[in-house]
Short mmCIF file of C-alpha atoms in Angstrom, two decimals:
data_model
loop_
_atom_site.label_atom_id
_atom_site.label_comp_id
_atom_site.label_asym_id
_atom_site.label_seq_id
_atom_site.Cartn_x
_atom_site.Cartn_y
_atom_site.Cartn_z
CA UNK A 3 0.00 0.00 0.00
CA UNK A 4 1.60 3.32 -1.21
CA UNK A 5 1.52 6.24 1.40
CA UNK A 6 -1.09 8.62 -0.90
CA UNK A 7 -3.35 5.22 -0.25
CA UNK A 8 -2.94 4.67 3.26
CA UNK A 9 -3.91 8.63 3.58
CA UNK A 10 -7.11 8.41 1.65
CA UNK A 11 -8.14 4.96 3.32
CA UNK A 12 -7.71 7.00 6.68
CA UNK A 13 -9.61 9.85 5.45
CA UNK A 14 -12.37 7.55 4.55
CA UNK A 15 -12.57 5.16 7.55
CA UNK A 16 -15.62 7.02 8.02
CA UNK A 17 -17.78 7.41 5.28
CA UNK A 18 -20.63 9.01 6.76
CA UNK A 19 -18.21 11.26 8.46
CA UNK A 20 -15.90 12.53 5.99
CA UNK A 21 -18.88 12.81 3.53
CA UNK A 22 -20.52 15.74 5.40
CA UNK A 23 -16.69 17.35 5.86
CA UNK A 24 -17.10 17.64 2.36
CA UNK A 25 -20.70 18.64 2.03
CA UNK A 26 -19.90 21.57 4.76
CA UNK A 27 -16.53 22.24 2.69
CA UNK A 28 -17.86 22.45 -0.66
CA UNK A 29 -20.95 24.79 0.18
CA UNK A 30 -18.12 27.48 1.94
CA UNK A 31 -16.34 27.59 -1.21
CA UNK A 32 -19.60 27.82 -3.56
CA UNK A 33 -20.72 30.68 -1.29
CA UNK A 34 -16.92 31.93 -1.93
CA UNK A 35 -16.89 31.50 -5.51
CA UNK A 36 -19.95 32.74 -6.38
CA UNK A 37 -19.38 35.98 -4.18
CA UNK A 38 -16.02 36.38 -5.77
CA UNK A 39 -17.41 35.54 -9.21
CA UNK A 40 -19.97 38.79 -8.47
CA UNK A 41 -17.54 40.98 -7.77
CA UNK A 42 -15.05 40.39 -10.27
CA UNK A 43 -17.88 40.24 -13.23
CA UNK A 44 -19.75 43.00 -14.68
CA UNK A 45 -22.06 44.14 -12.14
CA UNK A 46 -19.22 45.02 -9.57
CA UNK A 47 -16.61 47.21 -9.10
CA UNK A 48 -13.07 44.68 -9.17
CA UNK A 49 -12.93 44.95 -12.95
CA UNK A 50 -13.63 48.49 -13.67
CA UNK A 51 -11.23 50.69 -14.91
CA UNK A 52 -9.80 53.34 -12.77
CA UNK A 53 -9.20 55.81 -15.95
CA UNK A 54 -11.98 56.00 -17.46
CA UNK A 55 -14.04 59.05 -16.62
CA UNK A 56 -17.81 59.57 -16.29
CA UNK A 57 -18.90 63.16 -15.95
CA UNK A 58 -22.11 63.34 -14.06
CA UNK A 59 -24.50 65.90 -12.77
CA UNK A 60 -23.76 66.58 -9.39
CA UNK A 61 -27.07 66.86 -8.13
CA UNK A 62 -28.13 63.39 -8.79
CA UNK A 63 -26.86 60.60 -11.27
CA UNK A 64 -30.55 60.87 -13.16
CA UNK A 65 -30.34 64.25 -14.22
CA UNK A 66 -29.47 65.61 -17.24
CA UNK A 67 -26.23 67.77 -18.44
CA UNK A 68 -26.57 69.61 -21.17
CA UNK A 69 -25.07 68.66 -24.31
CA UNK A 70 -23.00 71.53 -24.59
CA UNK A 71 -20.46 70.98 -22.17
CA UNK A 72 -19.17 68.85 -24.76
CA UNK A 73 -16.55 70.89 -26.35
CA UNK A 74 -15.80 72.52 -23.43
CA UNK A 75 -14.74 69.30 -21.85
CA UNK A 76 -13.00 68.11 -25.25
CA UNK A 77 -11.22 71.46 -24.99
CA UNK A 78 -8.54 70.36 -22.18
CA UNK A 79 -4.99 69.10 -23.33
CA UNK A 80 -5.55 66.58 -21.14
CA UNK A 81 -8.07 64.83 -22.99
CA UNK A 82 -7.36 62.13 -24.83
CA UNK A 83 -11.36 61.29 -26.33
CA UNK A 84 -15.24 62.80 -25.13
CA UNK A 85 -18.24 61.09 -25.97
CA UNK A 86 -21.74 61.05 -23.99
CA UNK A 87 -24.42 59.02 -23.40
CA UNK A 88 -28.00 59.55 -22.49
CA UNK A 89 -30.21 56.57 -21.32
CA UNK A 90 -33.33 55.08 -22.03
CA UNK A 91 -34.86 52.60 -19.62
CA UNK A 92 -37.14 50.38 -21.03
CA UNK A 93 -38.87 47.11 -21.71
CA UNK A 94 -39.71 44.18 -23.68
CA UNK A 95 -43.26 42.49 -24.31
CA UNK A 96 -43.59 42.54 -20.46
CA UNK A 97 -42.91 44.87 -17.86
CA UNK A 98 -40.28 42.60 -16.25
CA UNK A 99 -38.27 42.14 -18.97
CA UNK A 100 -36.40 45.20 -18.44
CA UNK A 101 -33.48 46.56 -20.85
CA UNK A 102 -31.64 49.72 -20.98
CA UNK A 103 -30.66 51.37 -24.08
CA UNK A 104 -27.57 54.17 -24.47
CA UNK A 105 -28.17 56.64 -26.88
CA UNK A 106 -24.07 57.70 -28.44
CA UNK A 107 -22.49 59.22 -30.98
CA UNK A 108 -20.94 56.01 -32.69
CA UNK A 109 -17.46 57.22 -33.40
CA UNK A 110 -17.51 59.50 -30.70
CA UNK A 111 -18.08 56.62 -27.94
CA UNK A 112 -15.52 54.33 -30.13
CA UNK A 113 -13.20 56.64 -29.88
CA UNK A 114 -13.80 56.62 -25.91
CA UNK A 115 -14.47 53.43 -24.71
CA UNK A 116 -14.92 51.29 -27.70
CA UNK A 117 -11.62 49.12 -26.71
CA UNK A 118 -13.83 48.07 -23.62
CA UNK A 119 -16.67 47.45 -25.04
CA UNK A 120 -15.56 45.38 -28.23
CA UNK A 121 -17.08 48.13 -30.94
CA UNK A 122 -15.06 47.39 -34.20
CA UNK A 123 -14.61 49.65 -37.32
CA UNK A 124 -17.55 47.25 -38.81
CA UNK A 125 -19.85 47.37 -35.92
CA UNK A 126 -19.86 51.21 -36.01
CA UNK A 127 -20.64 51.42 -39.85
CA UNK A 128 -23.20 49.39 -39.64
CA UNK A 129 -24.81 51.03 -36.73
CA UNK A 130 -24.24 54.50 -39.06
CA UNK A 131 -26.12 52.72 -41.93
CA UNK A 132 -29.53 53.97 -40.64
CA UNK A 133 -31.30 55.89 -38.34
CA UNK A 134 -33.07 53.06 -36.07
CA UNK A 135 -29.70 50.85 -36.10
CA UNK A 136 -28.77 49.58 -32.76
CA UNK A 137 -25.88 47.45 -31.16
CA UNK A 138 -26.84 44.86 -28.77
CA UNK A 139 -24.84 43.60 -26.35
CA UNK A 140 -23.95 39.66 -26.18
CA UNK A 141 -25.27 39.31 -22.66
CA UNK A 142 -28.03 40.92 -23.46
CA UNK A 143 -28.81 39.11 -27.17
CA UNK A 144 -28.51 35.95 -25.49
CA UNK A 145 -30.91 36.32 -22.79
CA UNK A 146 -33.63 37.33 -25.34
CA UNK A 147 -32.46 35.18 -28.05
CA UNK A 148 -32.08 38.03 -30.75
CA UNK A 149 -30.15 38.14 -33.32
CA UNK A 150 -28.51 40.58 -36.21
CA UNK A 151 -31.05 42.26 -38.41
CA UNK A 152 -33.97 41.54 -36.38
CA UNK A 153 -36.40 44.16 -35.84
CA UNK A 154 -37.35 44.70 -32.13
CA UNK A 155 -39.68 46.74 -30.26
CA UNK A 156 -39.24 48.53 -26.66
CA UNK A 157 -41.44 50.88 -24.44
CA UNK A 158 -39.57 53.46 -22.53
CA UNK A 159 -39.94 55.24 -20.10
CA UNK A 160 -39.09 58.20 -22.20
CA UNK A 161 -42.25 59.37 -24.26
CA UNK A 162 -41.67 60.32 -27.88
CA UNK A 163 -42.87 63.78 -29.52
CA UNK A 164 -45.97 61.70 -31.27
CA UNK A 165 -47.19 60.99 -27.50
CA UNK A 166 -46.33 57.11 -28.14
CA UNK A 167 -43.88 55.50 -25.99
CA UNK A 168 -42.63 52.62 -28.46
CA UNK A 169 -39.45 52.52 -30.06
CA UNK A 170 -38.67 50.61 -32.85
CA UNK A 171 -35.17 49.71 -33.68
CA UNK A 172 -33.26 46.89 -36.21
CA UNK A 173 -30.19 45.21 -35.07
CA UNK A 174 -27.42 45.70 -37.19
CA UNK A 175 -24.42 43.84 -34.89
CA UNK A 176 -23.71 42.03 -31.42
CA UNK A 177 -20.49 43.72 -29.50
CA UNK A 178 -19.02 41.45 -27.08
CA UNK A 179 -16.88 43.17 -24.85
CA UNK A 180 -13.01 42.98 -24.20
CA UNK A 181 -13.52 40.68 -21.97
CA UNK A 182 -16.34 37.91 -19.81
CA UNK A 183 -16.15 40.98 -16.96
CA UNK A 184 -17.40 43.19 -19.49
CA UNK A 185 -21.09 44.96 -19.13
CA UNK A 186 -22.52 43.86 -22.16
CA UNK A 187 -26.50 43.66 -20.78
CA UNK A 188 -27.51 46.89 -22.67
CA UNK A 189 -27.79 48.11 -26.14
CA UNK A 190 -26.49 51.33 -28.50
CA UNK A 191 -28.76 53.28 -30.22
CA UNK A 192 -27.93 56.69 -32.14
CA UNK A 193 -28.31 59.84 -30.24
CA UNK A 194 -29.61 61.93 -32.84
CA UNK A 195 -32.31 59.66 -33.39
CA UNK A 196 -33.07 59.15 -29.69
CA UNK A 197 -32.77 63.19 -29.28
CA UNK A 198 -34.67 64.42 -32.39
CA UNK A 199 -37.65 61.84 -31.52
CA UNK A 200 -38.26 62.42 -27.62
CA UNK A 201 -40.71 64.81 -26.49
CA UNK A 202 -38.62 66.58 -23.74
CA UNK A 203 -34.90 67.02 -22.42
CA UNK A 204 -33.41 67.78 -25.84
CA UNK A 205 -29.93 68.37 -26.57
CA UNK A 206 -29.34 66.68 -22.94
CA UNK A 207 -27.09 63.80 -21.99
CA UNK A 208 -26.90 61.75 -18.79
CA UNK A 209 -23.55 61.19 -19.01
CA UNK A 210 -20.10 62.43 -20.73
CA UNK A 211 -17.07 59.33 -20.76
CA UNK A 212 -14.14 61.03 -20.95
CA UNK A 213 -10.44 58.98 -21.80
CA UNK A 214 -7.48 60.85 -20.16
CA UNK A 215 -4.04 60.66 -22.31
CA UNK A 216 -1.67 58.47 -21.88
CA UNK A 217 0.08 59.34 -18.23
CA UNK A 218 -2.35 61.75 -17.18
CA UNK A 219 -3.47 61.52 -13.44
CA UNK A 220 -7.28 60.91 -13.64
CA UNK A 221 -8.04 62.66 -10.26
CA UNK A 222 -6.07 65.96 -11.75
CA UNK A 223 -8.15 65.68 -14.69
CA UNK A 224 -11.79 65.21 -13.00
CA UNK A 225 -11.55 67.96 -10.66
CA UNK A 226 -10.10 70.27 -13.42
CA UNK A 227 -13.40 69.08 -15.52
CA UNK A 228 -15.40 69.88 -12.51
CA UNK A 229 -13.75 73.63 -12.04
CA UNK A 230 -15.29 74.61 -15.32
CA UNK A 231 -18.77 73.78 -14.45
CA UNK A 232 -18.34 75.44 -10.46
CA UNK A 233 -20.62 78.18 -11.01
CA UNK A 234 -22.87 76.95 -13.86
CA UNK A 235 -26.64 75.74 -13.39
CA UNK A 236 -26.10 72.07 -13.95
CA UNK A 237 -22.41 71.32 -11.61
CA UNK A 238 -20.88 68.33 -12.38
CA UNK A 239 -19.12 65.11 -10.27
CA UNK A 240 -16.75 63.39 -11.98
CA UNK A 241 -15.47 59.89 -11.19
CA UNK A 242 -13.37 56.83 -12.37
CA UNK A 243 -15.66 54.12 -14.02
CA UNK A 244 -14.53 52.24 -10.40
CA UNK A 245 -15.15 54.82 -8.26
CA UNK A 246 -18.95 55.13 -9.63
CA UNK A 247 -19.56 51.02 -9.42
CA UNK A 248 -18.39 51.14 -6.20
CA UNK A 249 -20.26 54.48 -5.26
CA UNK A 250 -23.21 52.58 -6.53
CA UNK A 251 -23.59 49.63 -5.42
CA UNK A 252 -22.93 51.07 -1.64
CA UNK A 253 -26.42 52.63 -2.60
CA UNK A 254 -27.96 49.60 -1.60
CA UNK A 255 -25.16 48.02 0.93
CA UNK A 256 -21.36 47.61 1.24
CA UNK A 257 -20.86 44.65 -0.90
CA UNK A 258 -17.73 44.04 0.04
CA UNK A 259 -18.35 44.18 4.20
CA UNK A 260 -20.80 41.51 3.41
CA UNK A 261 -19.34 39.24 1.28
CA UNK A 262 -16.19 39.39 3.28
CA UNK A 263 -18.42 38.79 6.54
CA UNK A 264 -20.54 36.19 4.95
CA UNK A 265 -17.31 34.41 3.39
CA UNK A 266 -15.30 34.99 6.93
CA UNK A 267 -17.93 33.34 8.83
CA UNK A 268 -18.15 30.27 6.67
CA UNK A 269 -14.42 29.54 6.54
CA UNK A 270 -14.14 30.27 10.58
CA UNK A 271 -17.07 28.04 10.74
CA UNK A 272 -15.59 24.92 8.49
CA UNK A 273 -12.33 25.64 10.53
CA UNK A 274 -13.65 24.59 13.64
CA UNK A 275 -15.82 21.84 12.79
CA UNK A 276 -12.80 20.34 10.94
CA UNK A 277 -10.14 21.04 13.77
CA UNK A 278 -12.74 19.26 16.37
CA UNK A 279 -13.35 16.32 14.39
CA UNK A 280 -10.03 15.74 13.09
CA UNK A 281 -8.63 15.46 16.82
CA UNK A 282 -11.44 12.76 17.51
CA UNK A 283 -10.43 11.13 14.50
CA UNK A 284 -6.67 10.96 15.49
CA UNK A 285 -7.83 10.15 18.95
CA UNK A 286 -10.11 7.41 18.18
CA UNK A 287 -6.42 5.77 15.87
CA UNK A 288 -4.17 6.47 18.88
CA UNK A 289 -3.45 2.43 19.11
CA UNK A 290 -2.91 2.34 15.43
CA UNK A 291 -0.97 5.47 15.82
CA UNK A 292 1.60 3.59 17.87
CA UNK A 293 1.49 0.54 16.24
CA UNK A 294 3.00 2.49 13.02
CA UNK A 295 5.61 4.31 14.93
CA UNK A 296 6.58 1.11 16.50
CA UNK A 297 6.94 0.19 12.74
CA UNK A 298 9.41 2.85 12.59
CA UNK A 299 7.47 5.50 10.75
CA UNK A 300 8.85 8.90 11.99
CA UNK A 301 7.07 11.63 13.81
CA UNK A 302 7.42 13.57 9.95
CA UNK A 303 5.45 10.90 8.20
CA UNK A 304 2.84 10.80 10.97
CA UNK A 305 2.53 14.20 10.92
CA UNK A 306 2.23 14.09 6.49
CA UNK A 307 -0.14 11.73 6.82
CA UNK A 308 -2.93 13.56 8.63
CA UNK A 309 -2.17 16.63 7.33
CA UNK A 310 -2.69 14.69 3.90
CA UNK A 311 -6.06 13.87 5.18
CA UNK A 312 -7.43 16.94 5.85
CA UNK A 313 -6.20 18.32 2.40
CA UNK A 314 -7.89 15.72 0.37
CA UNK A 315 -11.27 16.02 2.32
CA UNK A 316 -10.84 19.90 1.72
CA UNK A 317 -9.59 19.15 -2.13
CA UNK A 318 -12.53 17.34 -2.35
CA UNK A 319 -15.24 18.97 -1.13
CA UNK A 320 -13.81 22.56 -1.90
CA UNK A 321 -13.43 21.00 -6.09
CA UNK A 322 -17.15 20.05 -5.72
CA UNK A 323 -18.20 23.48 -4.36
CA UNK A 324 -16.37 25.64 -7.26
CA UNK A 325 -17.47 22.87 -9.58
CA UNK A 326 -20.87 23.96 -8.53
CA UNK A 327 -19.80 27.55 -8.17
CA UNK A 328 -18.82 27.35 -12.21
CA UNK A 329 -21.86 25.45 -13.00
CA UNK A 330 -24.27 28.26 -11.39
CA UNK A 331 -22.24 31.41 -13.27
CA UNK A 332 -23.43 29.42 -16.90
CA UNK A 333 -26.87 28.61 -15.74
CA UNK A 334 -27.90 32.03 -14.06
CA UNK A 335 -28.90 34.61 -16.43
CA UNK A 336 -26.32 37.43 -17.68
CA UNK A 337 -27.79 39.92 -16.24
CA UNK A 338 -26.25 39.10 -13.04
CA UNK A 339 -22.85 39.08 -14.79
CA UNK A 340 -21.07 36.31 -12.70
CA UNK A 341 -17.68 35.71 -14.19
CA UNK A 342 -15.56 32.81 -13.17
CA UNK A 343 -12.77 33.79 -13.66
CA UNK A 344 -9.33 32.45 -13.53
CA UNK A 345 -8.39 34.84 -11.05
CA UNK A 346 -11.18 33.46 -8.91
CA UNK A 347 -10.25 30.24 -9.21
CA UNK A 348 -6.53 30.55 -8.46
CA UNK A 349 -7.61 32.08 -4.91
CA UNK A 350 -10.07 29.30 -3.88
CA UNK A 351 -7.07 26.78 -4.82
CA UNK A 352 -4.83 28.82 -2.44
CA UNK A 353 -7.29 29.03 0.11
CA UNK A 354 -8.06 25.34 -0.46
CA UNK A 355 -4.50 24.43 0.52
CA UNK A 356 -3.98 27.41 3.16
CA UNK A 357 -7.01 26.22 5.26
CA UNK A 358 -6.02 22.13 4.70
CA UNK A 359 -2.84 22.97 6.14
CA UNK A 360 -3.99 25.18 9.17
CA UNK A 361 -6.95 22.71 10.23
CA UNK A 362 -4.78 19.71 10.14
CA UNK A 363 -1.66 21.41 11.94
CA UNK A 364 -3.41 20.63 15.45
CA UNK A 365 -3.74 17.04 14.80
CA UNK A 366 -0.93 16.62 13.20
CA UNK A 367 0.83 17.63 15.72
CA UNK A 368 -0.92 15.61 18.36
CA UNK A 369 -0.01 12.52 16.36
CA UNK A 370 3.06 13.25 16.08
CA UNK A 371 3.90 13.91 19.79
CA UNK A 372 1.74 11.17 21.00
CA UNK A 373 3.93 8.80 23.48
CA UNK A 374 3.92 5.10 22.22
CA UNK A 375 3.79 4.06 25.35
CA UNK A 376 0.06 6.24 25.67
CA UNK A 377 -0.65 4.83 22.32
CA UNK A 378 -0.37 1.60 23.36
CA UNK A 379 -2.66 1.94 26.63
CA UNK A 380 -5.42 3.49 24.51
CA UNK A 381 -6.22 -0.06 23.25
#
């Protein structure tokens, strides 16, 4: 019998046993994975870029800036590309079905933040080649099962000049996004059909992206943005694509202070119930213990071999759990923009070993200073 047998043998003894180690291992690390996985996808703040601007209006994120403080913004040395967007919240066939729409100047927001979002030299022409074109974002294509060229219909919020509150539009391409942490639940439409069309707040914009140059500090750059609109009617805030995710989602909690409380408690949790039964385990072998080290295996390999058992029940249980963990961030829909990423999976591997290690240091330890002579008395 090799030594990596005689380890999982021992960590099997007890089936029943080791079975719900694994259970209460695996759902720790699916609540860790799928936490992480929110964070680091589209719909939190770990992937967002820190220069990137968005110039908002101070008074509140849903008010409009006029469209003018375009040039004035382009006007700085500093900056590298302007464009703006102004949204439209809407939805399809039934009120739940919610999508938002982003009214841009095509080259204007390629020129800004078309890198990130995956908008190619053909996407933009064809989103030029009419007046109801739109882009449609792969997250968002696949959760309503569109596809280019189809013709799609979505009430707004925002009421046209005709009194009606439909919008038509054609889909002319899918962008994808640099990359899986990339927003892609939303779709482009053309500003100046959006603008010309909508009953009120014309020549508005919700929000102006703004790309500093290469080596420019982004902090110098929004407050000298904000300077130039102190004393004007509509005062602006600007902010890092990062800083406004974050600044957003603390709107409705501190997502980080929970997920790191919810995670903590769960590890802290499967650390104790894993210390406590692994010292009744190596209690309840004492005899055999001694038998081995009367065999003339050393206080090292005693000590190896129940750390080795605790890291296969956690390599087992904690694989099922991000197995899981993956499984969930395919299955749920893209709106929630779980990404499972590699990065993701490279810490619940570390923490995998780090937490094997520290729960079987304890019994190792008592194994391997347990007195043959106690060993033998146990029987």
């Amino acid at each position: 019998m090799t030594f990596f047998q005689l380890m999982r043998r021992n960590a099997w003894r007890k089936r029943l046993r080791a079975t719900l180690l694994m259970f209460s291992v695996g759902v720790a690390f699916l609540i860790y994975a799928l936490t992480a996985s929110f964070l680091g996808g589209s719909q939190g703040a770990a992937g967002a870029s820190d220069n990137l601007l968005g110039v908002f209006n101070k008074s509140g994120r849903g008010l409009p800036l006029p469209l003018a403080y375009l040039n004035r913004i382009a006007a700085d040395a500093d900056v590298a590309a302007v464009a703006y967007t102004a949204r439209m919240r809407g939805f399809v066939e039934v009120e739940k079905n919610i999508v938002m729409t982003s009214a841009v100047d095509p080259r204007a927001i390629a020129a800004a933040n078309g890198d990130e979002l995956g908008l190619t030299p053909d996407l933009i022409a064809a989103l030029e080649e009419g007046r109801d074109r739109v882009l449609v974002g792969k997250a968002l294509a696949e959760a309503q099962g569109w596809s280019v060229g189809q013709r799609i219909g979505v009430t707004s919020q925002l009421m046209r000049a005709d009194g009606s509150r439909d919008w038509r539009f054609v889909i002319s391409g899918i962008f994808e996004g640099a990359n899986a942490s990339t927003d892609t639940y939303f779709m482009l439409a053309r500003y100046d059909t959006i603008n010309e069309a909508r009953a009120r707040d014309k020549d508005t914009v919700d929000t102006f992206v703004v790309r500093p140059r290469e080596g420019v500090s982004s902090g110098v750059l929004a407050a000298r943005i904000d300077a130039l609109f102190t004393n004007s009617a509509a005062q602006t805030r600007t902010q890092s694509e990062k800083q406004f995710l974050e600044g957003f989602l603390r709107q409705f909690a501190d997502v980080g202070l929970i997920v790191g409380l919810v995670v903590g408690a769960a590890f802290v949790t499967i650390l104790m119930i894993t210390v406590n039964t692994m010292l009744f385990a190596v209690r309840e072998r004492s005899f055999e213990i001694g038998v081995m080290k009367v065999l003339g295996f050393s206080q090292g390999r005693i000590m190896t071999l129940v750390l080795g058992e605790t890291l296969f029940i956690f390599a087992a249980g904690g694989a099922a759990g991000l197995f899981l963990a993956k499984l969930a961030t395919l299955l749920i829909g893209p709106e929630f923009g779980l990404v499972f990423s590699l990065s993701v999976l490279s810490k619940s591997l570390a923490i995998i070993a780090g937490l094997g290690l520290l729960t079987g240091l304890l019994p190792a330890w008592n194994a391997m200073r347990l007195p043959i002579v106690n060993a033998i008395r146990s029987r």
